[in-house]
mmCIF file of C-alpha atoms and ligand atoms in Angstrom:
data_model
loop_
_atom_site.group_PDB
_atom_site.id
_atom_site.type_symbol
_atom_site.label_atom_id
_atom_site.label_comp_id
_atom_site.label_asym_id
_atom_site.label_seq_id
_atom_site.Cartn_x
_atom_site.Cartn_y
_atom_site.Cartn_z
ATOM 1 C CA UNK A 1 97.220 170.475 -24.939
ATOM 2 C CA UNK A 2 98.032 169.839 -21.364
ATOM 3 C CA UNK A 3 96.162 167.365 -19.206
ATOM 4 C CA UNK A 4 96.869 166.495 -15.620
ATOM 5 C CA UNK A 5 98.001 163.089 -16.854
ATOM 6 C CA UNK A 6 101.111 164.741 -18.193
ATOM 7 C CA UNK A 7 101.770 167.032 -15.290
ATOM 8 C CA UNK A 8 101.014 164.340 -12.676
ATOM 9 C CA UNK A 9 98.035 164.234 -10.389
ATOM 10 C CA UNK A 10 97.445 167.069 -7.999
ATOM 11 C CA UNK A 11 95.015 165.071 -5.905
ATOM 12 C CA UNK A 12 96.132 164.248 -2.391
ATOM 13 C CA UNK A 13 95.915 160.581 -3.373
ATOM 14 C CA UNK A 14 99.056 158.897 -4.631
ATOM 15 C CA UNK A 15 99.314 157.361 -8.084
ATOM 16 C CA UNK A 16 100.469 154.156 -6.453
ATOM 17 C CA UNK A 17 97.227 154.019 -4.474
ATOM 18 C CA UNK A 18 95.013 154.860 -7.445
ATOM 19 C CA UNK A 19 96.769 152.264 -9.586
ATOM 20 C CA UNK A 20 96.267 149.592 -6.928
ATOM 21 C CA UNK A 21 92.631 150.623 -6.319
ATOM 22 C CA UNK A 22 90.465 147.641 -7.347
ATOM 23 C CA UNK A 23 88.374 148.693 -10.332
ATOM 24 C CA UNK A 24 85.318 147.292 -12.045
ATOM 25 C CA UNK A 25 84.666 148.487 -15.561
ATOM 26 C CA UNK A 26 81.164 148.374 -17.003
ATOM 27 C CA UNK A 27 81.521 150.270 -20.236
ATOM 28 C CA UNK A 28 84.270 149.062 -22.503
ATOM 29 C CA UNK A 29 84.005 147.985 -26.154
ATOM 30 C CA UNK A 30 86.130 145.015 -27.142
ATOM 31 C CA UNK A 31 86.857 146.533 -30.566
ATOM 32 C CA UNK A 32 88.169 149.631 -28.801
ATOM 33 C CA UNK A 33 90.687 147.545 -26.828
ATOM 34 C CA UNK A 34 92.869 146.478 -29.769
ATOM 35 C CA UNK A 35 96.389 147.926 -29.674
ATOM 36 C CA UNK A 36 97.439 149.577 -32.937
ATOM 37 C CA UNK A 37 100.097 146.962 -33.759
ATOM 38 C CA UNK A 38 97.606 144.136 -33.271
ATOM 39 C CA UNK A 39 94.969 145.933 -35.373
ATOM 40 C CA UNK A 40 97.468 146.462 -38.194
ATOM 41 C CA UNK A 41 98.538 142.813 -38.065
ATOM 42 C CA UNK A 42 94.978 141.443 -38.020
ATOM 43 C CA UNK A 43 93.946 143.799 -40.826
ATOM 44 C CA UNK A 44 96.877 142.707 -42.974
ATOM 45 C CA UNK A 45 96.255 139.021 -42.338
ATOM 46 C CA UNK A 46 92.614 139.358 -43.446
ATOM 47 C CA UNK A 47 93.183 141.852 -46.266
ATOM 48 C CA UNK A 48 91.219 144.624 -44.538
ATOM 49 C CA UNK A 49 92.061 148.266 -45.198
ATOM 50 C CA UNK A 50 92.738 150.386 -42.163
ATOM 51 C CA UNK A 51 94.038 153.757 -43.278
ATOM 52 C CA UNK A 52 97.755 153.829 -42.463
ATOM 53 C CA UNK A 53 97.239 157.328 -41.115
ATOM 54 C CA UNK A 54 94.749 155.987 -38.557
ATOM 55 C CA UNK A 55 96.873 153.139 -37.169
ATOM 56 C CA UNK A 56 100.389 154.202 -36.378
ATOM 57 C CA UNK A 57 102.681 151.436 -35.208
ATOM 58 C CA UNK A 58 103.712 151.878 -31.619
ATOM 59 C CA UNK A 59 101.472 154.876 -31.421
ATOM 60 C CA UNK A 60 97.916 155.956 -31.070
ATOM 61 C CA UNK A 61 94.996 155.809 -33.379
ATOM 62 C CA UNK A 62 94.407 159.041 -35.221
ATOM 63 C CA UNK A 63 91.020 160.532 -35.938
ATOM 64 C CA UNK A 64 89.604 164.004 -35.744
ATOM 65 C CA UNK A 65 86.187 163.518 -34.166
ATOM 66 C CA UNK A 66 83.599 160.983 -32.999
ATOM 67 C CA UNK A 67 82.399 160.082 -36.507
ATOM 68 C CA UNK A 68 85.935 159.417 -37.706
ATOM 69 C CA UNK A 69 86.595 157.450 -34.529
ATOM 70 C CA UNK A 70 83.664 155.171 -35.339
ATOM 71 C CA UNK A 71 85.018 154.639 -38.861
ATOM 72 C CA UNK A 72 88.387 153.573 -37.457
ATOM 73 C CA UNK A 73 86.621 151.381 -34.895
ATOM 74 C CA UNK A 74 84.600 149.703 -37.647
ATOM 75 C CA UNK A 75 87.772 149.006 -39.630
ATOM 76 C CA UNK A 76 89.375 147.470 -36.539
ATOM 77 C CA UNK A 77 86.369 145.286 -35.776
ATOM 78 C CA UNK A 78 86.246 144.187 -39.444
ATOM 79 C CA UNK A 79 89.775 142.887 -38.912
ATOM 80 C CA UNK A 80 88.603 140.486 -36.204
ATOM 81 C CA UNK A 81 87.485 137.543 -38.298
ATOM 82 C CA UNK A 82 88.343 134.332 -36.459
ATOM 83 C CA UNK A 83 87.701 132.901 -33.005
ATOM 84 C CA UNK A 84 91.445 133.107 -32.455
ATOM 85 C CA UNK A 85 91.376 136.869 -33.204
ATOM 86 C CA UNK A 86 88.671 137.331 -30.583
ATOM 87 C CA UNK A 87 90.633 135.256 -28.103
ATOM 88 C CA UNK A 88 93.782 137.290 -28.645
ATOM 89 C CA UNK A 89 92.005 140.655 -28.395
ATOM 90 C CA UNK A 90 90.089 139.652 -25.257
ATOM 91 C CA UNK A 91 93.180 138.283 -23.546
ATOM 92 C CA UNK A 92 95.194 141.410 -24.380
ATOM 93 C CA UNK A 93 92.404 143.737 -23.247
ATOM 94 C CA UNK A 94 92.117 142.007 -19.879
ATOM 95 C CA UNK A 95 95.849 141.654 -19.267
ATOM 96 C CA UNK A 96 96.428 145.360 -19.918
ATOM 97 C CA UNK A 97 93.426 146.344 -17.797
ATOM 98 C CA UNK A 98 94.482 144.087 -14.919
ATOM 99 C CA UNK A 99 97.883 145.778 -14.827
ATOM 100 C CA UNK A 100 96.014 148.985 -13.951
ATOM 101 C CA UNK A 101 93.986 147.458 -11.117
ATOM 102 C CA UNK A 102 90.944 146.276 -13.092
ATOM 103 C CA UNK A 103 89.523 143.203 -11.325
ATOM 104 C CA UNK A 104 86.289 142.982 -13.291
ATOM 105 C CA UNK A 105 85.415 144.126 -16.793
ATOM 106 C CA UNK A 106 82.326 143.765 -18.947
ATOM 107 C CA UNK A 107 83.147 143.777 -22.631
ATOM 108 C CA UNK A 108 80.613 145.082 -25.086
ATOM 109 C CA UNK A 109 81.025 143.611 -28.514
ATOM 110 C CA UNK A 110 78.962 144.048 -31.656
ATOM 111 C CA UNK A 111 78.346 140.622 -33.258
ATOM 112 C CA UNK A 112 76.781 142.371 -36.266
ATOM 113 C CA UNK A 113 80.126 143.990 -37.095
ATOM 114 C CA UNK A 114 81.664 140.582 -37.820
ATOM 115 C CA UNK A 115 79.431 139.095 -40.544
ATOM 116 C CA UNK A 116 82.041 136.516 -41.566
ATOM 117 C CA UNK A 117 81.970 134.759 -38.210
ATOM 118 C CA UNK A 118 79.071 133.016 -36.461
ATOM 119 C CA UNK A 119 77.999 134.243 -33.027
ATOM 120 C CA UNK A 120 79.013 130.955 -31.324
ATOM 121 C CA UNK A 121 82.502 131.204 -32.856
ATOM 122 C CA UNK A 122 82.931 134.776 -31.595
ATOM 123 C CA UNK A 123 81.754 133.685 -28.187
ATOM 124 C CA UNK A 124 84.149 130.746 -28.184
ATOM 125 C CA UNK A 125 87.070 133.101 -28.857
ATOM 126 C CA UNK A 126 86.075 135.672 -26.235
ATOM 127 C CA UNK A 127 85.495 132.980 -23.613
ATOM 128 C CA UNK A 128 88.887 131.407 -24.303
ATOM 129 C CA UNK A 129 90.641 134.783 -23.963
ATOM 130 C CA UNK A 130 88.663 135.606 -20.830
ATOM 131 C CA UNK A 131 89.483 132.262 -19.235
ATOM 132 C CA UNK A 132 93.189 132.566 -20.052
ATOM 133 C CA UNK A 133 93.349 136.070 -18.522
ATOM 134 C CA UNK A 134 91.367 134.991 -15.472
ATOM 135 C CA UNK A 135 93.644 131.972 -14.918
ATOM 136 C CA UNK A 136 96.757 134.069 -15.329
ATOM 137 C CA UNK A 137 95.986 137.279 -13.439
ATOM 138 C CA UNK A 138 92.651 136.645 -11.719
ATOM 139 C CA UNK A 139 90.701 139.305 -13.643
ATOM 140 C CA UNK A 140 87.020 138.382 -13.979
ATOM 141 C CA UNK A 141 85.090 139.372 -17.080
ATOM 142 C CA UNK A 142 81.631 139.083 -18.534
ATOM 143 C CA UNK A 143 80.205 139.644 -22.001
ATOM 144 C CA UNK A 144 77.488 142.045 -23.135
ATOM 145 C CA UNK A 145 76.696 141.681 -26.856
ATOM 146 C CA UNK A 146 75.609 145.050 -28.195
ATOM 147 C CA UNK A 147 73.163 145.950 -30.924
ATOM 148 C CA UNK A 148 74.636 148.177 -33.603
ATOM 149 C CA UNK A 149 71.821 150.753 -33.773
ATOM 150 C CA UNK A 150 72.803 151.729 -37.315
ATOM 151 C CA UNK A 151 71.421 148.375 -38.546
ATOM 152 C CA UNK A 152 67.878 148.938 -37.275
ATOM 153 C CA UNK A 153 65.271 147.225 -35.126
ATOM 154 C CA UNK A 154 64.595 144.071 -37.170
ATOM 155 C CA UNK A 155 68.234 143.082 -37.329
ATOM 156 C CA UNK A 156 68.405 143.732 -33.584
ATOM 157 C CA UNK A 157 65.587 141.235 -32.942
ATOM 158 C CA UNK A 158 67.447 138.667 -35.044
ATOM 159 C CA UNK A 159 70.603 139.268 -33.044
ATOM 160 C CA UNK A 160 68.832 138.887 -29.707
ATOM 161 C CA UNK A 161 67.236 135.634 -30.919
ATOM 162 C CA UNK A 162 70.712 134.335 -31.800
ATOM 163 C CA UNK A 163 72.040 135.360 -28.378
ATOM 164 C CA UNK A 164 69.154 133.546 -26.690
ATOM 165 C CA UNK A 165 69.756 130.418 -28.821
ATOM 166 C CA UNK A 166 73.306 130.239 -27.427
ATOM 167 C CA UNK A 167 73.084 131.078 -23.730
ATOM 168 C CA UNK A 168 76.202 131.196 -21.606
ATOM 169 C CA UNK A 169 76.596 132.176 -17.956
ATOM 170 C CA UNK A 170 79.202 134.778 -18.953
ATOM 171 C CA UNK A 171 76.801 136.494 -21.372
ATOM 172 C CA UNK A 172 74.974 138.658 -18.876
ATOM 173 C CA UNK A 173 73.098 141.279 -20.850
ATOM 174 C CA UNK A 174 72.695 143.255 -24.037
ATOM 175 C CA UNK A 175 73.696 146.774 -25.016
ATOM 176 C CA UNK A 176 72.954 149.292 -27.763
ATOM 177 C CA UNK A 177 75.801 151.256 -29.255
ATOM 178 C CA UNK A 178 77.208 153.067 -32.300
ATOM 179 C CA UNK A 179 75.964 156.344 -33.741
ATOM 180 C CA UNK A 180 73.022 157.767 -31.776
ATOM 181 C CA UNK A 181 72.052 159.861 -34.787
ATOM 182 C CA UNK A 182 71.292 156.617 -36.642
ATOM 183 C CA UNK A 183 68.778 154.955 -34.321
ATOM 184 C CA UNK A 184 66.640 156.110 -31.452
ATOM 185 C CA UNK A 185 66.045 153.715 -28.536
ATOM 186 C CA UNK A 186 62.346 153.491 -29.519
ATOM 187 C CA UNK A 187 63.339 151.407 -32.575
ATOM 188 C CA UNK A 188 64.631 148.629 -30.354
ATOM 189 C CA UNK A 189 61.735 147.940 -28.010
ATOM 190 C CA UNK A 190 60.993 144.477 -29.432
ATOM 191 C CA UNK A 191 64.636 143.403 -29.125
ATOM 192 C CA UNK A 192 64.796 144.630 -25.534
ATOM 193 C CA UNK A 193 61.517 142.933 -24.606
ATOM 194 C CA UNK A 194 62.871 139.633 -25.936
ATOM 195 C CA UNK A 195 66.143 140.003 -24.062
ATOM 196 C CA UNK A 196 64.372 140.899 -20.802
ATOM 197 C CA UNK A 197 62.072 137.863 -21.090
ATOM 198 C CA UNK A 198 65.184 135.701 -21.530
ATOM 199 C CA UNK A 199 66.614 137.004 -18.259
ATOM 200 C CA UNK A 200 69.311 139.196 -19.779
ATOM 201 C CA UNK A 201 70.182 142.520 -18.173
ATOM 202 C CA UNK A 202 69.737 145.629 -20.274
ATOM 203 C CA UNK A 203 71.953 148.591 -20.977
ATOM 204 C CA UNK A 204 71.921 151.187 -23.758
ATOM 205 C CA UNK A 205 73.993 154.103 -24.976
ATOM 206 C CA UNK A 206 71.785 157.193 -24.809
ATOM 207 C CA UNK A 207 72.409 160.875 -24.302
ATOM 208 C CA UNK A 208 76.039 160.707 -25.393
ATOM 209 C CA UNK A 209 75.483 163.120 -28.259
ATOM 210 C CA UNK A 210 71.701 163.075 -28.501
ATOM 211 C CA UNK A 211 69.118 164.849 -26.412
ATOM 212 C CA UNK A 212 67.335 164.093 -23.120
ATOM 213 C CA UNK A 213 64.383 162.473 -24.980
ATOM 214 C CA UNK A 214 66.636 159.600 -25.939
ATOM 215 C CA UNK A 215 67.555 158.986 -22.335
ATOM 216 C CA UNK A 216 63.867 159.068 -21.477
ATOM 217 C CA UNK A 217 63.164 156.482 -24.206
ATOM 218 C CA UNK A 218 65.935 154.228 -22.882
ATOM 219 C CA UNK A 219 64.366 154.412 -19.403
ATOM 220 C CA UNK A 220 60.682 154.198 -20.309
ATOM 221 C CA UNK A 221 60.646 152.092 -23.462
ATOM 222 C CA UNK A 222 63.731 149.907 -23.181
ATOM 223 C CA UNK A 223 63.468 149.798 -19.373
ATOM 224 C CA UNK A 224 67.225 149.602 -19.027
ATOM 225 C CA UNK A 225 68.940 148.325 -15.896
ATOM 226 C CA UNK A 226 71.849 150.638 -16.610
ATOM 227 C CA UNK A 227 72.514 153.613 -18.836
ATOM 228 C CA UNK A 228 75.670 154.283 -20.871
ATOM 229 C CA UNK A 229 76.854 157.927 -20.996
ATOM 230 C CA UNK A 230 73.532 159.682 -20.304
ATOM 231 C CA UNK A 231 75.064 163.184 -20.171
ATOM 232 C CA UNK A 232 72.213 164.801 -22.119
ATOM 233 C CA UNK A 233 69.896 164.114 -19.181
ATOM 234 C CA UNK A 234 71.740 166.872 -17.317
ATOM 235 C CA UNK A 235 69.956 169.338 -19.597
ATOM 236 C CA UNK A 236 66.552 168.321 -18.232
ATOM 237 C CA UNK A 237 66.179 169.042 -14.510
ATOM 238 C CA UNK A 238 63.237 166.665 -14.054
ATOM 239 C CA UNK A 239 64.977 163.784 -15.797
ATOM 240 C CA UNK A 240 68.177 164.444 -13.913
ATOM 241 C CA UNK A 241 66.274 164.331 -10.610
ATOM 242 C CA UNK A 242 64.657 161.101 -11.706
ATOM 243 C CA UNK A 243 68.056 159.508 -12.333
ATOM 244 C CA UNK A 244 69.211 160.666 -8.926
ATOM 245 C CA UNK A 245 66.097 159.326 -7.194
ATOM 246 C CA UNK A 246 66.254 155.937 -8.906
ATOM 247 C CA UNK A 247 70.033 155.566 -8.430
ATOM 248 C CA UNK A 248 70.090 153.761 -11.777
ATOM 249 C CA UNK A 249 73.747 153.004 -12.522
ATOM 250 C CA UNK A 250 75.093 155.317 -15.235
ATOM 251 C CA UNK A 251 78.263 154.026 -16.881
ATOM 252 C CA UNK A 252 79.897 157.312 -17.839
ATOM 253 C CA UNK A 253 83.226 157.615 -19.630
ATOM 254 C CA UNK A 254 85.816 160.054 -18.432
ATOM 255 C CA UNK A 255 87.662 160.694 -21.692
ATOM 256 C CA UNK A 256 84.865 159.985 -24.101
ATOM 257 C CA UNK A 257 85.396 163.097 -26.206
ATOM 258 C CA UNK A 258 87.193 162.233 -29.398
ATOM 259 C CA UNK A 259 90.121 162.356 -29.777
ATOM 260 C CA UNK A 260 91.239 162.075 -26.186
ATOM 261 C CA UNK A 261 94.345 163.843 -24.966
ATOM 262 C CA UNK A 262 93.403 166.879 -26.987
ATOM 263 C CA UNK A 263 90.489 167.710 -24.751
ATOM 264 C CA UNK A 264 90.144 167.492 -21.008
ATOM 265 C CA UNK A 265 88.013 164.677 -19.595
ATOM 266 C CA UNK A 266 84.320 165.314 -19.231
ATOM 267 C CA UNK A 267 84.989 167.073 -16.006
ATOM 268 C CA UNK A 268 82.009 169.418 -16.226
ATOM 269 C CA UNK A 269 79.527 166.626 -16.838
ATOM 270 C CA UNK A 270 80.973 164.452 -14.105
ATOM 271 C CA UNK A 271 80.897 167.289 -11.615
ATOM 272 C CA UNK A 272 77.298 168.015 -12.581
ATOM 273 C CA UNK A 273 76.357 164.332 -12.252
ATOM 274 C CA UNK A 274 77.970 164.218 -8.821
ATOM 275 C CA UNK A 275 76.204 167.419 -7.750
ATOM 276 C CA UNK A 276 72.882 166.064 -9.008
ATOM 277 C CA UNK A 277 73.348 162.874 -6.975
ATOM 278 C CA UNK A 278 73.488 160.375 -9.867
ATOM 279 C CA UNK A 279 74.900 156.923 -9.272
ATOM 280 C CA UNK A 280 77.547 157.065 -11.990
ATOM 281 C CA UNK A 281 80.709 155.053 -12.528
ATOM 282 C CA UNK A 282 83.997 155.825 -14.247
ATOM 283 C CA UNK A 283 84.810 153.945 -17.450
ATOM 284 C CA UNK A 284 87.225 154.089 -20.359
ATOM 285 C CA UNK A 285 84.826 153.240 -23.270
ATOM 286 C CA UNK A 286 87.504 152.419 -25.888
ATOM 287 C CA UNK A 287 90.857 152.499 -24.098
ATOM 288 C CA UNK A 288 93.158 151.532 -26.978
ATOM 289 C CA UNK A 289 91.248 153.629 -29.489
ATOM 290 C CA UNK A 290 90.921 156.751 -27.347
ATOM 291 C CA UNK A 291 94.191 156.395 -25.429
ATOM 292 C CA UNK A 292 93.716 156.332 -21.678
ATOM 293 C CA UNK A 293 93.246 153.055 -19.808
ATOM 294 C CA UNK A 294 90.830 152.918 -16.883
ATOM 295 C CA UNK A 295 93.540 153.743 -14.336
ATOM 296 C CA UNK A 296 94.360 156.901 -16.359
ATOM 297 C CA UNK A 297 90.680 157.855 -16.100
ATOM 298 C CA UNK A 298 90.859 157.324 -12.336
ATOM 299 C CA UNK A 299 94.057 159.412 -12.065
ATOM 300 C CA UNK A 300 92.479 162.293 -13.925
ATOM 301 C CA UNK A 301 89.095 162.023 -12.201
ATOM 302 C CA UNK A 302 90.780 161.971 -8.776
ATOM 303 C CA UNK A 303 92.791 165.044 -9.689
ATOM 304 C CA UNK A 304 90.049 167.027 -11.330
ATOM 305 C CA UNK A 305 87.416 166.193 -8.747
ATOM 306 C CA UNK A 306 89.720 166.336 -5.733
ATOM 307 C CA UNK A 307 88.898 162.850 -4.504
ATOM 308 C CA UNK A 308 89.420 161.750 -0.914
ATOM 309 C CA UNK A 309 90.041 158.122 0.059
ATOM 310 C CA UNK A 310 86.307 157.789 0.713
ATOM 311 C CA UNK A 311 85.545 159.009 -2.807
ATOM 312 C CA UNK A 312 88.031 156.588 -4.372
ATOM 313 C CA UNK A 313 86.549 153.695 -2.406
ATOM 314 C CA UNK A 314 83.022 154.732 -3.341
ATOM 315 C CA UNK A 315 83.812 154.781 -7.073
ATOM 316 C CA UNK A 316 85.640 151.473 -6.789
ATOM 317 C CA UNK A 317 82.623 149.767 -5.223
ATOM 318 C CA UNK A 318 80.028 151.588 -7.366
ATOM 319 C CA UNK A 319 81.574 149.961 -10.441
ATOM 320 C CA UNK A 320 81.113 146.548 -8.943
ATOM 321 C CA UNK A 321 77.569 147.200 -7.710
ATOM 322 C CA UNK A 322 76.479 148.402 -11.157
ATOM 323 C CA UNK A 323 77.761 145.260 -12.830
ATOM 324 C CA UNK A 324 75.592 142.592 -14.413
ATOM 325 C CA UNK A 325 77.467 139.781 -12.648
ATOM 326 C CA UNK A 326 75.280 137.298 -10.793
ATOM 327 C CA UNK A 327 74.879 137.666 -7.015
ATOM 328 C CA UNK A 328 77.393 134.990 -5.910
ATOM 329 C CA UNK A 329 80.062 136.488 -8.202
ATOM 330 C CA UNK A 330 79.278 140.005 -6.980
ATOM 331 C CA UNK A 331 79.373 138.876 -3.340
ATOM 332 C CA UNK A 332 82.742 137.192 -3.825
ATOM 333 C CA UNK A 333 84.194 140.215 -5.633
ATOM 334 C CA UNK A 334 82.745 142.646 -3.069
ATOM 335 C CA UNK A 335 84.542 140.782 -0.288
ATOM 336 C CA UNK A 336 87.762 140.869 -2.322
ATOM 337 C CA UNK A 337 87.375 144.577 -3.124
ATOM 338 C CA UNK A 338 86.694 145.480 0.503
ATOM 339 C CA UNK A 339 89.702 143.530 1.755
ATOM 340 C CA UNK A 340 91.912 145.094 -0.906
ATOM 341 C CA UNK A 341 90.626 148.620 -0.209
ATOM 342 C CA UNK A 342 91.559 148.192 3.406
ATOM 343 C CA UNK A 343 94.953 146.698 2.588
ATOM 344 C CA UNK A 344 95.970 149.558 0.265
ATOM 345 C CA UNK A 345 94.691 152.436 2.419
ATOM 346 C CA UNK A 346 98.177 153.154 3.775
ATOM 347 C CA UNK A 347 99.323 153.829 0.180
ATOM 348 C CA UNK A 348 96.812 156.644 -0.264
HETATM 349 N N1 ADE B 401 81.205 152.201 -29.808
HETATM 350 C C1 ADE B 401 82.405 152.328 -29.247
HETATM 351 N N2 ADE B 401 82.483 153.459 -28.553
HETATM 352 C C2 ADE B 401 81.290 154.075 -28.651
HETATM 353 C C3 ADE B 401 80.734 155.267 -28.146
HETATM 354 N N3 ADE B 401 81.419 156.087 -27.350
HETATM 355 N N4 ADE B 401 79.489 155.590 -28.501
HETATM 356 C C4 ADE B 401 78.793 154.765 -29.278
HETATM 357 N N5 ADE B 401 79.251 153.622 -29.760
HETATM 358 C C5 ADE B 401 80.496 153.267 -29.461
HETATM 359 ZN ZN1 ZN B 402 80.500 153.197 -25.426
#
């Protein structure tokens, strides 16, 4: 296997510039941001089994395909059992991301994967970690609780009710994740209606492995404000044109194929999305689990797609514009991004 990450970028843009590029990440699962050593320690402290072969100290997670990746991810999230665990994971995720130029990150997290902890306790931990990282390195983050689609529509309604019972300005929306084979978007209409009425923004994973119909359901039935992955819509010319016309933000993930490093990034899909005129952004999905951090995704995307400075700046700002942050926060960050983009241009 040989990716451009190992041979160094061939884009005209320097690594120094791409590292410094201000980045906003919209599609990143908290459970996929746990370094292997931390996962092993948390698992041991709570008596959870993570196969030794999957969590190698000082190394990467090991799994052969998407389904195995989800099993490892579930074991890691089962190891997060206290507010302090959530605080530590959130802080670590944001500190690592900030060192690669991430200025804003939305964390998805699946409250249903942590049955031993109440939702308010999880939130308390995430907020503490987010505040500590923001105070220390200035990275801003928001929280998007996600429905685990494997647990069905009724449990999803219960979850959304719990989210609404405990509002917080940092909880900006809901998502829908896990195995697409286990739950079509149409099962979650009631949960999405409730969330929308409560003023939450809506995103959903669709078209990652499934077919274009699922993307259509996410648009028409869930009425999402943003789509995660969405690649399957490329197979349907009409749907693809619709995404281009609406400019709905699509939070795509560069290295989403499992396991990363053994396959190239989703270069074909990203090129097709660009050619079709979609408004997509670059994301890491599960950086610790898959391997590459967001800046690695940017390095590879810049190389593979031959980015110019204009392209890099466009992707930087598209991430921010697609975020669920409130308008004053977005306005403040936009001003910061624009000033920073200008400042670092000579590094390009
Ligand atoms: N949870 C974490 N990563 C995911 C992905 N790529 N698809 C669905 N659910 C996920
Ligand atoms: Zn995802």
